[in-house]
Coordinates of C-alpha atoms in Angstrom, one line a residue:
M1 CA -20.5 -26.5 -17.2
K2 CA -19.8 -24.7 -20.5
Q3 CA -19.6 -21.1 -19.3
I4 CA -19.0 -19.1 -16.2
T5 CA -19.2 -15.4 -15.3
L6 CA -17.0 -14.0 -12.6
T7 CA -16.7 -10.6 -10.8
S8 CA -13.1 -9.4 -10.7
P9 CA -12.6 -6.8 -8.0
S10 CA -10.0 -3.9 -7.8
K11 CA -7.9 -3.2 -4.8
I12 CA -6.6 -0.1 -2.9
N13 CA -3.5 0.0 -0.8
L14 CA -4.4 1.4 2.6
F15 CA -0.8 1.0 3.6
L16 CA 2.2 0.3 1.5
E17 CA 5.8 0.3 2.8
V18 CA 8.8 -0.6 0.6
L19 CA 11.5 -2.2 2.7
G20 CA 14.2 -2.7 0.1
R21 CA 15.3 -4.4 -3.1
R22 CA 15.6 -8.2 -3.0
D23 CA 18.3 -10.4 -4.5
D24 CA 15.8 -11.6 -7.1
G25 CA 15.1 -8.1 -8.4
Y26 CA 11.8 -7.7 -6.7
H27 CA 11.1 -5.3 -3.8
E28 CA 10.2 -6.4 -0.3
I29 CA 6.9 -4.8 0.7
C30 CA 4.5 -4.6 3.6
S31 CA 1.0 -3.7 2.6
I32 CA -2.6 -3.7 3.8
V33 CA -5.1 -4.0 1.0
A34 CA -8.9 -3.7 0.7
L35 CA -11.0 -4.8 -2.2
T36 CA -13.6 -2.4 -3.8
E37 CA -16.8 -2.5 -5.7
L38 CA -15.1 -1.2 -8.8
C39 CA -15.0 -4.5 -10.7
D40 CA -14.4 -6.0 -14.1
T41 CA -16.4 -8.9 -15.4
I42 CA -14.7 -12.1 -16.7
I43 CA -16.7 -14.5 -18.9
L44 CA -15.1 -17.9 -19.5
E45 CA -16.4 -20.4 -22.1
R46 CA -15.0 -23.8 -22.7
R47 CA -13.6 -24.6 -26.1
T48 CA -11.9 -27.7 -27.5
S49 CA -8.5 -26.2 -27.8
G50 CA -6.6 -22.9 -27.7
I51 CA -7.0 -19.7 -25.7
T52 CA -8.7 -16.6 -27.0
I53 CA -9.1 -13.2 -25.4
R54 CA -11.8 -10.7 -26.3
V55 CA -11.9 -7.2 -24.8
K56 CA -13.1 -3.8 -26.2
D57 CA -10.5 -1.7 -24.4
P58 CA -7.7 -1.1 -26.9
K59 CA -5.2 -0.7 -24.1
V60 CA -5.6 -4.3 -23.1
P61 CA -3.5 -6.8 -25.1
V62 CA -5.2 -9.9 -26.5
G63 CA -2.2 -12.1 -27.1
P64 CA 0.0 -14.4 -24.9
E65 CA 1.2 -11.3 -23.0
N66 CA -2.2 -10.8 -21.5
L67 CA -2.2 -12.0 -17.8
C68 CA -5.5 -13.9 -18.3
H69 CA -4.0 -15.7 -21.3
R70 CA -0.9 -16.6 -19.2
A71 CA -3.1 -17.7 -16.3
A72 CA -5.2 -20.0 -18.5
D73 CA -2.1 -21.4 -20.1
L74 CA -0.5 -22.1 -16.8
L75 CA -3.5 -23.8 -15.2
L76 CA -4.3 -25.9 -18.3
R77 CA -0.7 -27.1 -18.5
H78 CA -0.5 -27.9 -14.8
S79 CA -3.8 -29.7 -14.7
G80 CA -3.2 -31.7 -17.8
V81 CA -6.7 -30.7 -19.1
H82 CA -7.2 -31.3 -22.8
G83 CA -9.2 -28.3 -23.7
G84 CA -9.1 -24.5 -24.1
V85 CA -11.0 -21.4 -23.2
D86 CA -12.5 -18.3 -24.6
I87 CA -12.0 -15.3 -22.2
R88 CA -14.2 -12.2 -22.5
I89 CA -13.1 -9.3 -20.4
E90 CA -15.4 -6.3 -19.6
K91 CA -13.1 -3.6 -18.2
H92 CA -14.1 -1.0 -15.6
I93 CA -10.9 -1.0 -13.5
P94 CA -8.4 1.5 -14.9
V95 CA -5.6 -0.1 -17.0
A96 CA -2.2 0.3 -15.4
G97 CA -3.9 2.4 -12.7
G98 CA -2.4 0.9 -9.5
M99 CA -5.6 -1.0 -8.6
G100 CA -4.5 -4.5 -9.6
G101 CA -7.0 -4.9 -12.5
G102 CA -4.8 -7.3 -14.6
S103 CA -3.8 -9.3 -11.5
S104 CA -7.4 -9.6 -10.4
N105 CA -8.5 -10.7 -13.9
A106 CA -5.7 -13.4 -13.8
A107 CA -6.9 -14.6 -10.4
A108 CA -10.5 -14.7 -11.7
T109 CA -9.4 -16.7 -14.7
L110 CA -7.6 -19.3 -12.5
W111 CA -10.6 -19.5 -10.2
G112 CA -13.1 -19.8 -13.1
L113 CA -11.2 -22.5 -14.9
N114 CA -10.9 -24.5 -11.8
L115 CA -14.7 -24.5 -11.7
L116 CA -15.3 -24.8 -15.4
Y117 CA -13.2 -27.9 -15.7
D118 CA -14.3 -29.3 -12.2
L119 CA -10.7 -29.6 -11.0
G120 CA -11.5 -29.2 -7.3
W121 CA -8.2 -27.4 -6.5
P122 CA -8.3 -25.6 -3.2
H123 CA -7.8 -21.8 -3.4
E124 CA -4.4 -22.2 -1.6
E125 CA -3.2 -24.1 -4.7
L126 CA -4.6 -21.5 -7.0
T127 CA -2.8 -18.8 -4.9
C128 CA 0.6 -20.6 -5.5
L129 CA -0.1 -20.7 -9.2
G130 CA -1.0 -17.0 -9.1
A131 CA 2.3 -16.1 -7.5
E132 CA 4.0 -17.4 -10.7
L133 CA 2.1 -14.8 -12.7
G134 CA 2.7 -11.7 -10.7
S135 CA 3.2 -10.2 -7.2
D136 CA -0.3 -8.9 -6.9
V137 CA -2.2 -12.0 -8.0
P138 CA -2.1 -13.9 -4.7
L139 CA -4.0 -11.2 -2.7
F140 CA -7.0 -11.6 -5.0
F141 CA -7.6 -15.1 -3.5
C142 CA -8.2 -13.6 -0.1
R143 CA -11.7 -13.5 1.2
G144 CA -11.5 -9.8 1.9
A145 CA -8.9 -7.4 3.3
A146 CA -5.3 -8.7 3.4
F147 CA -1.9 -8.1 5.0
V148 CA 0.7 -8.6 2.3
R149 CA 4.4 -9.1 2.7
G150 CA 7.4 -10.4 0.7
R151 CA 7.2 -9.4 -2.9
G152 CA 3.4 -9.9 -2.6
E153 CA 3.3 -13.7 -2.2
R154 CA 2.9 -13.8 1.6
V155 CA -0.7 -13.0 2.1
E156 CA -2.6 -13.1 5.4
E157 CA -6.4 -12.6 5.5
L158 CA -7.5 -9.9 7.9
A159 CA -10.8 -9.4 9.8
A160 CA -13.5 -8.1 7.6
L161 CA -13.4 -4.3 7.2
A162 CA -16.8 -2.5 7.4
P163 CA -17.7 -1.1 3.9
R164 CA -16.6 2.5 3.5
W165 CA -17.5 4.9 0.8
L166 CA -14.8 6.0 -1.6
V167 CA -14.2 8.3 -4.4
I168 CA -11.9 6.6 -6.9
A169 CA -10.5 8.9 -9.6
N170 CA -8.0 8.5 -12.4
P171 CA -6.4 11.4 -14.3
G172 CA -6.4 9.4 -17.6
M173 CA -2.8 8.4 -17.8
E174 CA -0.9 5.1 -17.4
I175 CA 2.1 4.8 -15.0
S176 CA 4.7 2.0 -15.2
T177 CA 5.2 0.4 -11.8
A178 CA 8.8 -0.3 -12.8
S179 CA 9.4 3.3 -13.5
V180 CA 8.1 4.4 -10.1
Y181 CA 10.3 1.9 -8.3
R182 CA 13.3 3.1 -10.3
R183 CA 12.8 6.6 -9.1
L184 CA 12.3 5.5 -5.5
R185 CA 15.0 6.5 -3.0
L186 CA 14.4 4.5 0.2
P187 CA 15.1 5.8 3.6
L188 CA 15.6 3.4 6.5
T189 CA 12.2 1.8 6.8
S190 CA 10.5 -1.0 8.8
E191 CA 7.3 -3.0 9.0
K192 CA 6.4 -1.6 12.4
A193 CA 3.6 0.8 11.2
G194 CA 2.1 -2.0 9.0
F195 CA 2.0 -4.4 12.0
T196 CA 0.5 -1.7 14.2
M197 CA -2.2 -1.0 11.6
R198 CA -2.9 -4.7 11.2
G199 CA -3.3 -5.1 14.9
L200 CA -5.9 -2.2 15.0
V201 CA -7.8 -3.8 12.1
E202 CA -7.9 -7.2 13.8
S203 CA -9.1 -5.7 17.1
G204 CA -11.9 -3.7 15.4
Q205 CA -10.3 -0.3 15.8
E206 CA -10.8 0.8 12.2
E207 CA -10.9 4.5 12.8
A208 CA -7.6 4.3 14.6
A209 CA -6.2 2.1 11.8
L210 CA -7.0 4.7 9.2
S211 CA -4.7 7.1 10.8
Y212 CA -1.8 4.8 9.7
C213 CA -2.8 5.0 6.0
F214 CA 0.4 5.5 4.0
N215 CA 2.0 4.9 0.6
R216 CA 5.8 4.9 0.3
L217 CA 5.5 5.3 -3.5
E218 CA 3.2 8.3 -3.4
D219 CA 5.8 11.1 -3.2
V220 CA 7.6 9.7 -6.3
V221 CA 4.3 9.7 -8.2
L222 CA 3.1 13.1 -7.0
E223 CA 6.4 14.7 -8.0
A224 CA 6.7 13.0 -11.4
Y225 CA 3.1 13.4 -12.4
P226 CA 1.5 16.8 -11.5
P227 CA -2.0 15.8 -12.6
V228 CA -2.0 13.1 -9.9
A229 CA -0.9 15.6 -7.3
D230 CA -3.7 18.0 -8.4
L231 CA -6.3 15.3 -8.2
K232 CA -5.2 14.4 -4.6
Q233 CA -5.5 18.0 -3.6
R234 CA -9.0 18.3 -5.1
L235 CA -10.2 15.3 -3.1
L236 CA -8.7 16.7 0.1
L237 CA -10.4 20.0 -0.5
R238 CA -13.8 18.2 -0.9
G239 CA -13.4 16.6 2.5
A240 CA -12.0 13.1 1.7
S241 CA -9.7 11.7 4.4
P242 CA -7.4 10.0 4.0
V243 CA -6.5 10.5 0.4
L244 CA -3.9 8.3 -1.2
V245 CA -2.4 7.2 -4.5
S246 CA -3.2 3.5 -4.8
G247 CA -0.1 1.4 -5.4
S248 CA 2.1 3.0 -8.1
G249 CA -0.8 5.1 -9.3
P250 CA -2.1 7.1 -11.1
T251 CA -5.4 6.2 -9.5
V252 CA -6.2 8.2 -6.3
F253 CA -8.8 7.3 -3.8
G254 CA -10.3 9.2 -0.9
I255 CA -12.5 7.8 1.9
M256 CA -15.8 9.7 2.4
R257 CA -18.0 9.7 5.4
E258 CA -21.3 9.6 3.5
A259 CA -22.6 8.0 0.3
E260 CA -24.3 11.2 -1.0
T261 CA -21.1 13.2 -0.5
A262 CA -19.1 10.6 -2.3
R263 CA -21.5 10.6 -5.3
Q264 CA -21.5 14.4 -5.4
V265 CA -17.7 14.6 -5.4
A266 CA -17.4 11.9 -8.1
S267 CA -20.0 13.7 -10.2
S268 CA -18.1 17.0 -10.0
L269 CA -14.9 15.3 -11.1
I270 CA -16.6 13.7 -14.0
E271 CA -18.0 17.0 -15.1
S272 CA -14.5 18.4 -15.1
G273 CA -13.3 15.6 -17.4
I274 CA -11.8 13.2 -14.8
A275 CA -12.8 9.6 -14.7
A276 CA -14.3 9.0 -11.3
V277 CA -16.6 6.7 -9.4
A278 CA -18.2 6.6 -6.0
C279 CA -18.2 3.1 -4.6
R280 CA -17.5 1.1 -1.4
T281 CA -14.9 -1.2 -0.1
L282 CA -15.9 -4.8 -0.1
E283 CA -16.3 -7.0 3.0
K284 CA -16.1 -10.2 0.9
N285 CA -14.3 -11.1 -2.3
P286 CA -16.9 -11.8 -4.9
L287 CA -14.9 -14.8 -6.2
F288 CA -16.0 -16.7 -3.1
M289 CA -19.6 -16.1 -4.1
T290 CA -19.2 -17.7 -7.5

C-alpha cells in the first residue's frame, strides 16, 4: 500500500466536569463525548524518508509542532520503520475550536501509518501512543461515544448513541484551552453527574441522559468572549436544546429535533456571517471503517 485516505471526525462534549488540578499540571476531568459528521480528511502517502505536511489552512502549522507530524515521528520511531510519510490535511473542523480537530488528525495519522506500513498494532497500542501526544487523542480511538476520565487518557467506550441532528457554529475566533483553564475557579465538584449520565446512556435512556448535558468551562468562555455567549443565545432562541460550548470553545453546538430545522438554522447563521453547519452525531468512528 502506497497511499491511504482517512476520515478524521470532530467531537462534542455532552458532559464535561473539571475535578481539579493534578500534580503533573494537567486537570482531572470527567467527560462524555460524541463524534460528529463534521470531519477532516487525512491523506497519507509513503515516502523513502522524512515527514512533510501539506494543508491549505494558514492557521495550521506545517512543521514539527503539528500534531500529525509529531504522531508520525512517534510511530515511526517506536516501530523502527525505515521510511517517511507525506501528510495532506483537508480541514473542515474549526482550528482551536474545542472540537478536537488536531487530536483527531493525530489519531488518524497513527491509525493510517499502522495500515500503510502493515504494522498490525492493535488500536489499544495506538491509544497508548496517542496519550503521549495530547489528552484528547485517545478518545478518537473509540468506536463511538466515550466516557473519558483522568486527564483524558482513561477512555471507556459507551453504547452507540442514536444519530442526532446538530447545528455546529463558530464565531470565527480561536481560544486557547490553557487560557480558559487559567481563568477557571473550581467549586467543590464530583463525578456523580457524569456517572449518572453514563448509566442512562448505557441503559438506552438517551432523552433522560441529555438532561445532564453540562460544561464546567462554559461560564468562563461565555464571560470572556461575548460573541460566544451571543451565539449560544441565538441557537436557544431557534429551538435548539441543549446548547453548549464544546470543550474550551469557541464552537457552540445545539441539538435539533429535525433535519430540516437544523439546516434552516445553519443557513440563517451563515447568512449573518457565522460559520455554521448542520450535521449529525456519529454512531461509529469512521476510522474503524478504513
